[in-house]
Short mmCIF file of C-alpha atoms and ligand atoms in Angstrom, two decimals:
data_model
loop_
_atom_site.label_atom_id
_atom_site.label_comp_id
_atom_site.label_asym_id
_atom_site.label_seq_id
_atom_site.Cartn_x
_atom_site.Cartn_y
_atom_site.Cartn_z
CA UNK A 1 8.96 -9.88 27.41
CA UNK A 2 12.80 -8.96 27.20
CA UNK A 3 13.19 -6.04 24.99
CA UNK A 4 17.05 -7.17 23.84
CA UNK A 5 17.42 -4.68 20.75
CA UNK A 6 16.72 -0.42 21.90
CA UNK A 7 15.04 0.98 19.43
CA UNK A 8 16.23 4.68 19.07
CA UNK A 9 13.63 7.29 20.45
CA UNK A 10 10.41 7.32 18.29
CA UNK A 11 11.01 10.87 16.64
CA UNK A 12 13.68 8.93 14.65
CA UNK A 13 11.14 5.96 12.49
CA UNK A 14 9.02 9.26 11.15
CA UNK A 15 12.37 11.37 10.58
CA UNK A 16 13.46 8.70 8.48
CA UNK A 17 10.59 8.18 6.74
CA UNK A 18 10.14 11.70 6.03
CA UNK A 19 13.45 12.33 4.99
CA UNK A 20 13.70 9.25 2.38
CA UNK A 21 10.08 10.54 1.43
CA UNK A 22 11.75 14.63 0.75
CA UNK A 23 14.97 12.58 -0.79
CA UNK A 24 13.11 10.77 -3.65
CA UNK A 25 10.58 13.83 -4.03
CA UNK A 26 13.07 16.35 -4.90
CA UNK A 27 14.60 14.20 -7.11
CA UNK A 28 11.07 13.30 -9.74
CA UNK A 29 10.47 17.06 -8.04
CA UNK A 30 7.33 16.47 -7.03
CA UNK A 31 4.03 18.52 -7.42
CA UNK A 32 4.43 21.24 -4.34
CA UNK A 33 1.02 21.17 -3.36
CA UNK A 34 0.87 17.15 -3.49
CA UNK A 35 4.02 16.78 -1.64
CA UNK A 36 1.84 18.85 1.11
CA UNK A 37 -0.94 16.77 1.19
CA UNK A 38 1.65 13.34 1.62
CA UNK A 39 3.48 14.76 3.97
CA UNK A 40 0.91 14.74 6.62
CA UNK A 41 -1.51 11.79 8.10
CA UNK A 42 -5.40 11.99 6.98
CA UNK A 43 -6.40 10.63 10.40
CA UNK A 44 -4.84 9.63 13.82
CA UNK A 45 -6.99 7.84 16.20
CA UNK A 46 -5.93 7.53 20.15
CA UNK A 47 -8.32 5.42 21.80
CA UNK A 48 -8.07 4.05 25.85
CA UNK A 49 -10.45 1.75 26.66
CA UNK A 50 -10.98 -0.23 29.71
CA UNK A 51 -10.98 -4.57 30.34
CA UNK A 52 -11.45 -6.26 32.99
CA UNK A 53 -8.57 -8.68 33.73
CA UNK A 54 -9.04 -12.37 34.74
CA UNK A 55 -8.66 -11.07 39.03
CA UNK A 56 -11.00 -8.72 38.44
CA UNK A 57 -9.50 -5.57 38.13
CA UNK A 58 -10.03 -3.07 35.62
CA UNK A 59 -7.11 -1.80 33.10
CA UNK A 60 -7.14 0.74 30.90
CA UNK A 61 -4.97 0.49 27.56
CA UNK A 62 -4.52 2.98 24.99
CA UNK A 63 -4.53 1.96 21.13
CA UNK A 64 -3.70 3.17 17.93
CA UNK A 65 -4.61 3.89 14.41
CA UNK A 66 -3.16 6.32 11.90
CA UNK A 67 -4.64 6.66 8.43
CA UNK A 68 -2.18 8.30 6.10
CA UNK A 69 -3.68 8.44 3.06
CA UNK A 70 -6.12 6.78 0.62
CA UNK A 71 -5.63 8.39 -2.88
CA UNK A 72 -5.36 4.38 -4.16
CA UNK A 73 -7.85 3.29 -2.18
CA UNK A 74 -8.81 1.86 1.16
CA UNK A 75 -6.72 2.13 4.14
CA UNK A 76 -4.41 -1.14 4.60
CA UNK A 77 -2.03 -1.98 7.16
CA UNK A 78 -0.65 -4.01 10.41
CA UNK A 79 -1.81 -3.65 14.01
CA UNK A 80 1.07 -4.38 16.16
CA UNK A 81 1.24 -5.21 20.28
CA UNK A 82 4.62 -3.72 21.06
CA UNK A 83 5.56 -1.68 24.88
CA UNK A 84 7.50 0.44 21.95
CA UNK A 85 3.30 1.77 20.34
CA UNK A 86 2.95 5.83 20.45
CA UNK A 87 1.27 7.99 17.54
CA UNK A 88 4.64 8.20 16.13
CA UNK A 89 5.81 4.99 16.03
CA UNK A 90 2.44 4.50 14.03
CA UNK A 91 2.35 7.65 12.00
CA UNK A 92 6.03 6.66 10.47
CA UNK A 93 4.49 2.94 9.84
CA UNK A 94 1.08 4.25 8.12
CA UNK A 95 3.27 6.46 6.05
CA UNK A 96 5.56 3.43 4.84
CA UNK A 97 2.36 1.35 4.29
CA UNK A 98 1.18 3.97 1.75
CA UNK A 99 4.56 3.95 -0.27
CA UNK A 100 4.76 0.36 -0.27
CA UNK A 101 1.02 -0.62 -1.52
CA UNK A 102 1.62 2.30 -4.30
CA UNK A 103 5.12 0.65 -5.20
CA UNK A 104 3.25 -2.74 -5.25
CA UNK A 105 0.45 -1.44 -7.35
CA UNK A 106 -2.52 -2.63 -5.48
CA UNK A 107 -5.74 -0.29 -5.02
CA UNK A 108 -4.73 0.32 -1.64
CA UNK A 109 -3.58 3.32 0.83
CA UNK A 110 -1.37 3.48 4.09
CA UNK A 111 -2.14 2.62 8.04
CA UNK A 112 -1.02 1.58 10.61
CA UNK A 113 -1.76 1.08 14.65
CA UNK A 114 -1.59 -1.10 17.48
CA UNK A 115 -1.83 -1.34 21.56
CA UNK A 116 1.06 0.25 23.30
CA UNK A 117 1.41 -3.19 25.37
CA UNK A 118 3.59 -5.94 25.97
CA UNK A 119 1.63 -9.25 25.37
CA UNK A 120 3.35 -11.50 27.17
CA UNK A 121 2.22 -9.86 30.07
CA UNK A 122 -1.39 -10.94 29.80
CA UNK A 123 -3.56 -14.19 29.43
CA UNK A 124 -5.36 -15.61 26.26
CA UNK A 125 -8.13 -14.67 27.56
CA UNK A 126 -6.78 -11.03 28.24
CA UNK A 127 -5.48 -10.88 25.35
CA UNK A 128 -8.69 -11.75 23.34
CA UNK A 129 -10.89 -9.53 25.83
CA UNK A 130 -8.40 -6.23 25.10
CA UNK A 131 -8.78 -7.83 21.34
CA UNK A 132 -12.14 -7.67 21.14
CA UNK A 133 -12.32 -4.54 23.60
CA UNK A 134 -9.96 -2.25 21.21
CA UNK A 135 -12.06 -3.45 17.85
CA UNK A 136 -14.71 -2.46 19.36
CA UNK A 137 -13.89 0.96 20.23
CA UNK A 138 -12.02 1.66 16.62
CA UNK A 139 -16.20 0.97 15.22
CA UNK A 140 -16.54 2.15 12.06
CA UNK A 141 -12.70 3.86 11.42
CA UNK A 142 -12.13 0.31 10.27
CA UNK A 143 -13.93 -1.37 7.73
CA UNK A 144 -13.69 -3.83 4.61
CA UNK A 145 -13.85 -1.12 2.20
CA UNK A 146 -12.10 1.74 4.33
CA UNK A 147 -9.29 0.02 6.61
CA UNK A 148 -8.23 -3.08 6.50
CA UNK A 149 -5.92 -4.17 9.21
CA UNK A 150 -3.47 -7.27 9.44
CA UNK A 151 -1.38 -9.06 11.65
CA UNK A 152 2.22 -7.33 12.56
CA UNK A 153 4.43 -7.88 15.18
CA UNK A 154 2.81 -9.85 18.48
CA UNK A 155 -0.34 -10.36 16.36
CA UNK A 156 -1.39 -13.33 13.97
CA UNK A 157 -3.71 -14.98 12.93
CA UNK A 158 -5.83 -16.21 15.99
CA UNK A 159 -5.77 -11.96 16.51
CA UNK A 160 -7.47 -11.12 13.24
CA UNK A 161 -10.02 -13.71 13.86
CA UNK A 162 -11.44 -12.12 16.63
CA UNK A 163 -11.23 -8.79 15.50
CA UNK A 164 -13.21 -10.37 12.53
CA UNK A 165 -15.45 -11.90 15.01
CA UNK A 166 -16.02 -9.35 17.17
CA UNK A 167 -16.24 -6.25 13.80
CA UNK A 168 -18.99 -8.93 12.62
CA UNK A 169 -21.17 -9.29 15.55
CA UNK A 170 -21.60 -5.61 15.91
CA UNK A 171 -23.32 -5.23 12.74
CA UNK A 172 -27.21 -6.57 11.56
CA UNK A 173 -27.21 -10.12 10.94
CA UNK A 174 -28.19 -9.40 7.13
CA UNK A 175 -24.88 -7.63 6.49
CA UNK A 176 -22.51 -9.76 8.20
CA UNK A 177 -21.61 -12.12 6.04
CA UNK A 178 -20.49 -9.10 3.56
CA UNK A 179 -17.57 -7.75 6.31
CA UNK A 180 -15.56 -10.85 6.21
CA UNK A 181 -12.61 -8.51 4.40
CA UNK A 182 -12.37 -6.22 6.90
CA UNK A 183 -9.01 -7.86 8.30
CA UNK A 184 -6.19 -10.06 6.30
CA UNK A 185 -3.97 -12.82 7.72
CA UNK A 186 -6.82 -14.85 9.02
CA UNK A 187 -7.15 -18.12 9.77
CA UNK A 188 -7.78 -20.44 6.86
CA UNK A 189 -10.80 -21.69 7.99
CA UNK A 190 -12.10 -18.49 9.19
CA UNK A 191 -11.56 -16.61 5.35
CA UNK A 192 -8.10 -16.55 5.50
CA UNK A 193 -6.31 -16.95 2.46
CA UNK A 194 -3.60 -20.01 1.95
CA UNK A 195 -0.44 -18.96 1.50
CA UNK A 196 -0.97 -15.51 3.23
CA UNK A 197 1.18 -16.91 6.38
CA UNK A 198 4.27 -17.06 4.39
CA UNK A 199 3.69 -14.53 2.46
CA UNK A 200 6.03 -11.78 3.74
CA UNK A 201 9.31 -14.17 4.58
CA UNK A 202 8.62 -15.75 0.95
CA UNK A 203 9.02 -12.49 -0.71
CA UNK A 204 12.21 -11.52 1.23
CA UNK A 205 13.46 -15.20 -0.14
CA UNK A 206 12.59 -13.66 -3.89
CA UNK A 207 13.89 -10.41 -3.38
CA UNK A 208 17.63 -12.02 -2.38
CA UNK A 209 16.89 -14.39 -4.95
CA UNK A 210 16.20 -12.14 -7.78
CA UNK A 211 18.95 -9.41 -6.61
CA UNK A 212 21.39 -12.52 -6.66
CA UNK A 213 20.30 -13.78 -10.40
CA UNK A 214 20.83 -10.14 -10.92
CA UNK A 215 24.36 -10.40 -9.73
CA UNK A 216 24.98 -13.76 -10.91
CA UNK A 217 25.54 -14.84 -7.33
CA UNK A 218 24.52 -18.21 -6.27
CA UNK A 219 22.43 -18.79 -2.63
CA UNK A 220 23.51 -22.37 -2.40
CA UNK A 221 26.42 -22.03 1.12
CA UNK A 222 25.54 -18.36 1.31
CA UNK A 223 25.37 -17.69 5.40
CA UNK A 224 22.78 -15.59 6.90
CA UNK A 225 21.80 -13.66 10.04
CA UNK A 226 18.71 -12.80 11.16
CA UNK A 227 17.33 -10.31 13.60
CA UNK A 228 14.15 -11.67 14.63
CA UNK A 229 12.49 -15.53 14.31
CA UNK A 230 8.95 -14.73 14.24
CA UNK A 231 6.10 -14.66 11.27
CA UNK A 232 8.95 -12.75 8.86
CA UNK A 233 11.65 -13.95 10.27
CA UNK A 234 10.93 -17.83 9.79
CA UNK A 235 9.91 -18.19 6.69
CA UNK A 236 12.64 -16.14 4.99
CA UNK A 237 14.82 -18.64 6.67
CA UNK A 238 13.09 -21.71 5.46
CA UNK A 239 12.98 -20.51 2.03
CA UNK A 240 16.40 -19.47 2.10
CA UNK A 241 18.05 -22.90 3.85
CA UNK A 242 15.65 -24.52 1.11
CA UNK A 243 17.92 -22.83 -1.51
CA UNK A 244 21.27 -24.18 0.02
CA UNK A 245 21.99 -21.23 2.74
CA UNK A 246 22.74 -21.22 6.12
CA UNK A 247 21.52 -19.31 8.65
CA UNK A 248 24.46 -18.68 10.97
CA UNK A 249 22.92 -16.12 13.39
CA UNK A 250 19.80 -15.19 15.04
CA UNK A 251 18.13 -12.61 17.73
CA UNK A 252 15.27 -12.19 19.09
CA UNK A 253 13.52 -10.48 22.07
CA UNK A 254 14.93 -12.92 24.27
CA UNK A 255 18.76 -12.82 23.01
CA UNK A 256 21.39 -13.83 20.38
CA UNK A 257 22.75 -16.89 19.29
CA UNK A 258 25.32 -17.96 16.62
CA UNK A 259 26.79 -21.17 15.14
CA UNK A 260 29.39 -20.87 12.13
CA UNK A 261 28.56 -24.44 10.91
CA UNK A 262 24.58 -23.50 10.45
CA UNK A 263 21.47 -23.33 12.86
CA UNK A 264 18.74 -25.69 11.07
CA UNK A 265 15.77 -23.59 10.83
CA UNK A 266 13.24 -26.41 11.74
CA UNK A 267 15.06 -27.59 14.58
CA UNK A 268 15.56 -23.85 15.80
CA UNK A 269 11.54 -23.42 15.65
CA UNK A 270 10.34 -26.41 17.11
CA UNK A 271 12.93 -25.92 20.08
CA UNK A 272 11.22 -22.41 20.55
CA UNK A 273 7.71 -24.09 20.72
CA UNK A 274 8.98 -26.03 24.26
CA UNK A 275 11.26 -22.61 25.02
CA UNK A 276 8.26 -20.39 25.68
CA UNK A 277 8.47 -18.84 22.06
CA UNK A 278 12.70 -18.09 22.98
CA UNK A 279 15.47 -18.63 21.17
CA UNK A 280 17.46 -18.80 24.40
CA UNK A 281 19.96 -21.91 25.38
CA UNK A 282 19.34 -23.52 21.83
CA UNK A 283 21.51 -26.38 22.02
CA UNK A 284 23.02 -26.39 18.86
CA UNK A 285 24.38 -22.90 19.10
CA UNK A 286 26.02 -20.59 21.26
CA UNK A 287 25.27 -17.18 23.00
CA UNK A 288 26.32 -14.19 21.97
CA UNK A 289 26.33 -10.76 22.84
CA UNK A 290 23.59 -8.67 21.95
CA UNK A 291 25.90 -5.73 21.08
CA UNK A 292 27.99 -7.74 18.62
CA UNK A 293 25.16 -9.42 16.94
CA UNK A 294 25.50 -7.29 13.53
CA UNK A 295 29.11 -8.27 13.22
CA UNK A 296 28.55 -11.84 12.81
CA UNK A 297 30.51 -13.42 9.63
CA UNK A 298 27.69 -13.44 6.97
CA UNK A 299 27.23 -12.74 3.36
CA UNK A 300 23.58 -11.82 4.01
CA UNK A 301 21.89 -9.66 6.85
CA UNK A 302 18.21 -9.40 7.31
CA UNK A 303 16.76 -7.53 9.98
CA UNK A 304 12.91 -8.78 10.51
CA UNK A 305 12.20 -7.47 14.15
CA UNK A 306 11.55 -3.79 14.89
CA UNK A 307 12.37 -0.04 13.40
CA UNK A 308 15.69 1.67 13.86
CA UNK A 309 18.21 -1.45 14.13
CA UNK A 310 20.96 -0.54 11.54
CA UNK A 311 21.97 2.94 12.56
CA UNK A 312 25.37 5.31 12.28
CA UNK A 313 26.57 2.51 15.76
CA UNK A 314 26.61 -0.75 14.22
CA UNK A 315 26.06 -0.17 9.96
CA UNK A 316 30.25 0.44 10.15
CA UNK A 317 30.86 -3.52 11.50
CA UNK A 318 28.51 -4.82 9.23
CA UNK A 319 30.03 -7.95 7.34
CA UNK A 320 27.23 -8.93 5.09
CA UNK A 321 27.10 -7.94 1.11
CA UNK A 322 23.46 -7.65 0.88
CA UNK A 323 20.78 -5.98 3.40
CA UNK A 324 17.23 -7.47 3.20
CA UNK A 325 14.97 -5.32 4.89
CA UNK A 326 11.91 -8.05 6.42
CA UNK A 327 11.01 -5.67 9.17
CA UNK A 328 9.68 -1.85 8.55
CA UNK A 329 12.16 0.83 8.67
CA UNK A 330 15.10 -1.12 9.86
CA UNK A 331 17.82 1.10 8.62
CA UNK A 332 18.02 4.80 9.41
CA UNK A 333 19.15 7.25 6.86
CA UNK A 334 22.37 7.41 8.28
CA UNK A 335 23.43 3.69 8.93
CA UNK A 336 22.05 3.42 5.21
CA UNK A 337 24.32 6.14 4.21
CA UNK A 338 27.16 4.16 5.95
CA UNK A 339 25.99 0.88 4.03
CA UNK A 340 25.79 2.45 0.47
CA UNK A 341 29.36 3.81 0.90
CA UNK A 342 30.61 0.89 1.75
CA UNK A 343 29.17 -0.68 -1.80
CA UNK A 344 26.67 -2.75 0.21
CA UNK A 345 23.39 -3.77 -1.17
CA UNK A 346 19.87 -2.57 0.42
CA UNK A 347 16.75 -4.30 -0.75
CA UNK A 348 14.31 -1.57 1.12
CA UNK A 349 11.63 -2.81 3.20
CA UNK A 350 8.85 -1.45 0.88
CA UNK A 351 9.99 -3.48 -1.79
CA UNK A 352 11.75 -6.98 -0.16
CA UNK A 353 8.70 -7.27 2.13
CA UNK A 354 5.58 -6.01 0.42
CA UNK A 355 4.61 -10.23 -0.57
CA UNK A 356 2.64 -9.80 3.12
CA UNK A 357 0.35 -6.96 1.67
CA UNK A 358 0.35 -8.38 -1.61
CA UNK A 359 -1.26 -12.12 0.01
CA UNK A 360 -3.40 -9.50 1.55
CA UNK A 361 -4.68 -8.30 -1.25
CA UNK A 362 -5.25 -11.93 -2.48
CA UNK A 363 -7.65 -12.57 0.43
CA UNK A 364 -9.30 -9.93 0.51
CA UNK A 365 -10.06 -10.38 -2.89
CA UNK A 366 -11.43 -13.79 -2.61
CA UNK A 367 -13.44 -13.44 0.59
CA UNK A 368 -15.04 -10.15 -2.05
CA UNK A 369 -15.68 -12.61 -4.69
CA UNK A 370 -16.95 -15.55 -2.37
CA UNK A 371 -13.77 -17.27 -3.52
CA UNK A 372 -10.95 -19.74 -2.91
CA UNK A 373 -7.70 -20.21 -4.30
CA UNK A 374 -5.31 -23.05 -4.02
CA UNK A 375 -1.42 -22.49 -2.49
CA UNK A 376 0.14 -23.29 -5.83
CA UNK A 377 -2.37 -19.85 -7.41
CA UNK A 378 -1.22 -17.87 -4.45
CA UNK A 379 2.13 -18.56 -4.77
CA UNK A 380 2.40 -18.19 -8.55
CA UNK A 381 0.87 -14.99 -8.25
CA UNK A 382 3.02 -13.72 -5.36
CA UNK A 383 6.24 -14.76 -7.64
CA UNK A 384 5.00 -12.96 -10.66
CA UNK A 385 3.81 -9.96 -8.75
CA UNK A 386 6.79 -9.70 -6.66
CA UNK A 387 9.51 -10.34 -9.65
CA UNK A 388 7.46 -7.16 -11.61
CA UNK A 389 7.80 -4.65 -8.62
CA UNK A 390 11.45 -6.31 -8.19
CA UNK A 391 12.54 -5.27 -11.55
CA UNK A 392 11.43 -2.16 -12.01
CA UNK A 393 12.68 -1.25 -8.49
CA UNK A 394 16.06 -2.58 -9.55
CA UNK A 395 16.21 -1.01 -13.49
CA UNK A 396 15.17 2.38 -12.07
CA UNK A 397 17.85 2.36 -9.26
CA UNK A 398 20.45 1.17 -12.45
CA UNK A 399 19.55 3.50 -14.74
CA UNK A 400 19.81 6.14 -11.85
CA UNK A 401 23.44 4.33 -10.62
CA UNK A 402 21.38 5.09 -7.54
CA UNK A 403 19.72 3.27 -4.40
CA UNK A 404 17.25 0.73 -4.80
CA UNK A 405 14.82 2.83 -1.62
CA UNK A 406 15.25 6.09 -3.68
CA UNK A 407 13.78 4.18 -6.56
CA UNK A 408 11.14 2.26 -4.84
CA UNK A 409 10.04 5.79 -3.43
CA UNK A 410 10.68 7.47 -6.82
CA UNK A 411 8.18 5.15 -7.74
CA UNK A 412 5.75 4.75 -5.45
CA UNK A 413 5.59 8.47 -5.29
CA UNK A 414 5.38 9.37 -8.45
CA UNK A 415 2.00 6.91 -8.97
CA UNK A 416 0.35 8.70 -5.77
CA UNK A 417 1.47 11.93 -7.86
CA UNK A 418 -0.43 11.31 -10.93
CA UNK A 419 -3.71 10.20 -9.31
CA UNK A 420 -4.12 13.34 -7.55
CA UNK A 421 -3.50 15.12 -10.53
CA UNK A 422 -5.84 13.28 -12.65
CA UNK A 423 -8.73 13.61 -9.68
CA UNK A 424 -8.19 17.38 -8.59
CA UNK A 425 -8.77 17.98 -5.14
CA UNK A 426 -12.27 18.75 -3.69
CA UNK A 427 -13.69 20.99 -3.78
P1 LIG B 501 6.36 -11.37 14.92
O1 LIG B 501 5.71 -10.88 16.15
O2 LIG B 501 5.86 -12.62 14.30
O3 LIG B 501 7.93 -11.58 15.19
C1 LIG B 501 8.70 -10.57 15.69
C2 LIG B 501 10.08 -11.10 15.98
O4 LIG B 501 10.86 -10.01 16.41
C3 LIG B 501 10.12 -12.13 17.11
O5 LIG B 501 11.12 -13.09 16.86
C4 LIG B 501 10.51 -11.30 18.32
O6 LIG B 501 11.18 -12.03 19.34
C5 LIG B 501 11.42 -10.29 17.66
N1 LIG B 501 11.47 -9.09 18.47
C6 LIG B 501 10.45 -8.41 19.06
N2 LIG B 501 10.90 -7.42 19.81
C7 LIG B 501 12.24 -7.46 19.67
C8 LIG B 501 13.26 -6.70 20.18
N3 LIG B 501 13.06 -5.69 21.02
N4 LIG B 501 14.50 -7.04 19.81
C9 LIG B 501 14.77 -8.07 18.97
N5 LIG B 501 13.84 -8.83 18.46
C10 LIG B 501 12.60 -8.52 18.80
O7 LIG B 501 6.32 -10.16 13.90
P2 LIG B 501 6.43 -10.20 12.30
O8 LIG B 501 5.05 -10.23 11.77
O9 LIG B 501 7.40 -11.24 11.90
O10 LIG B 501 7.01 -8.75 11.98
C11 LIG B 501 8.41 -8.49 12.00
C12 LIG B 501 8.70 -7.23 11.22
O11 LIG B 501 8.25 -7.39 9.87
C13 LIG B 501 8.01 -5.96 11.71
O12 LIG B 501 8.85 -4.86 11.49
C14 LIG B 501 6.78 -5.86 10.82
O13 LIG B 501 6.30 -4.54 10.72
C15 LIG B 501 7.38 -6.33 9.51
N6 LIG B 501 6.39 -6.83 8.55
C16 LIG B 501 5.54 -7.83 8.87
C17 LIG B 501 4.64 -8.30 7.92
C18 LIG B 501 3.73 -9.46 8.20
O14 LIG B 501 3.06 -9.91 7.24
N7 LIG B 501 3.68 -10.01 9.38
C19 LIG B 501 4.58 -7.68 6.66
C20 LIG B 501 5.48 -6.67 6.35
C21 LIG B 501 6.37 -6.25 7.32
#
């Protein structure tokens, strides 16, 4: 894999979330003794294991997972296969997770982990061994009712079904059956929940949409960029070009590409299918510089690739009116800082892209309950869910003339608060 876009040293994801974390905390001047407990992880896991590759040899890879905290209830988050993994880079997402399933109000906590590799280095078959090989060794510090991981970047579906498959077969026959929660974003015949795919990009799409109603701003000829063209990525795109925009930019791992007149989001992924999963040499666009990508000509930016994108370098050239955050921590304080002044609009990623966690939720619920729900129920929840969080994010940051992130954290913060409170802490 090309890594195209640096992401700044790893120090930098958990600075930032700490600092927006401290920011929002003074401000509802949070318990003392709770902000200590939030402030650090519950537990951090660093597991090598060893899997045999298909000549043979023997490799040993080192995984993740970070539990930050489970005052709402079990752990939740992604798994992701990135070269960029360390306990950091997972400590910072756990943390984020935990803010953004409080803001969402499900009975869920923070977590997050992954395999400091790059994929596309390795064989299906590698893949599902190191898969089934790193599930394994995390045992019982996952579970349906304790930690619940999900796809992220590099893993999908086909991922969480054999971390399902392989979580299963280690237990007695008689209870195995009853585990079928302990990962979301499965595949649909496998317990996976329709609807849960597009989740995440679909609730980016409603978070522009409802800021824009908001502003009395239509969508329809709006043009877009967007860092990143996979699970996120995509579907925000579709459901934006649905609503008359145009996607005028896109980068990936592999490079950048532009086209003023619009890149059709259909013809864009299907060419990628035949391009090795690259948007590289896209026919109906040209290249561009990887360094200039953020300066493109757009009304709308959203960054749905990796942490640490929009920073003091690049938040300056930025042409866009509106920020949608798809990916996790894709602003630092500073380029948001830079943003803000510049009377530019930042949906924060705990708010525009918590519809992923929230489809989560929804199958994880109905593999509980032994049930299944149709696209239209998922969807119709998802909108009603996501337009609730949406509005009180966005009256909060109005009635503060304030940020929309210090009021999704003002939020999310202050529910964590008043749980401990009402429980005490043991002993
Ligand atoms: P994905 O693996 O499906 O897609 C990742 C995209 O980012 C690909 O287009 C890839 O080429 C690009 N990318 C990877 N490395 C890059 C690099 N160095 N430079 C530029 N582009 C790069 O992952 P995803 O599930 O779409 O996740 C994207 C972001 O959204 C992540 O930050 C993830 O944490 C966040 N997110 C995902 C979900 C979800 O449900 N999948 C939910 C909430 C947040």
């Amino acid at each position: 894999m090309i890594t195209n876009v640096k992401e700044q040293p790893r120090q930098g994801m958990l600075e930032n979330v700490m600092r927006q974390f401290n920011h929002a905390a003074d401000i509802i001047e949070l318990n003392s003794n709770i902000r200590k407990i939030l402030s650090i992880t519950n537990n951090e896991l660093i597991i090598h294991f060893p899997v045999k590759m298909d000549n043979g040899e023997i490799e040993v890879f080192t995984g993740y997972r970070v539990q930050h905290n489970n005052a709402l209830g079990p752990y939740k988050g992604g798994l992701r296969y990135h070269p960029t993994v360390d306990i950091e880079t997972a400590k910072a997402l756990a943390m984020w997770m935990t803010w953004k399933t409080s803001l969402a109000g499900l009975p869920y906590g923070g977590a997050k982990g992954g395999l400091k590799i790059d994929p596309s280095k390795y064989s299906t078959s590698e893949l599902e061994r190191i898969t089934r090989r790193f599930t394994y060794a995390l045992g019982d510090n996952i579970g349906p009712e304790h930690d619940i991981p999900a796809p992220d970047v590099n893993t999908n579906a086909q991922t969480m079904a054999w971390i399902l498959d392989t979580y299963m077969s280690t237990k007695p026959p008689t209870e195995r059956s009853k585990n079928q929660h302990v990962v979301t974003g499965k595949p649909i015949g496998t317990g996976g929940s329709e609807g849960r795919d597009r989740a995440t990009g679909y609730g980016v799409f409603l978070n522009i949409k409802f800021w824009a109603e908001r502003k009395k701003i239509s969508l329809a000829d709006k043009r877009f960029i967007l860092q990143g063209f996979g699970n996120v990525g995509y579907w925000a795109a579709y459901f934006l070009e649905n609503e008359g925009a145009k996607l005028v930019g896109v980068q990936d791992a592999f490079g950048s590409i532009t086209n003023k007149n619009g890149i059709k989001v259909a013809a864009l992924a299907a060419y990628m299918e035949q391009n090795n999963g690259s948007i590289l040499n896209f026919p109906e666009a040209s290249a561009l510089d990887k360094d200039h990508f953020f300066e493109l000509d757009c009304d709308i930016c959203i960054p749905a690739a990796l942490g640490n994108q929009i920073t003091a370098d690049n938040a300056g050239k930025i042409k866009a009116f509106l920020i949608a955050e798809g990916a996790n921590g894709p602003t630092d304080v500073e380029g948001e800082e830079i943003l803000l002044n510049r009377g530019i609009g930042v949906l924060p990623d705990i708010l525009c892209n918590c519809g992923g966690v929230m489809a989560s939720y929804y199958e994880w619920l109905q593999n509980r309950n032994g049930e299944y729900w149709q696209l239209e129920d998922v969807m119709t929840r998802l909108d009603k869910k996501m337009k609730e969080v949406f509005d009180k994010v966005y009256d909060k940051g109005q009635e503060r003339q304030g940020d929309m992130r210090t009021a999704a954290f003002m939020i999310a913060i202050e529910r964590l608060e008043k749980a401990y409170l009402q429980r005490g802490i043991f002993p």
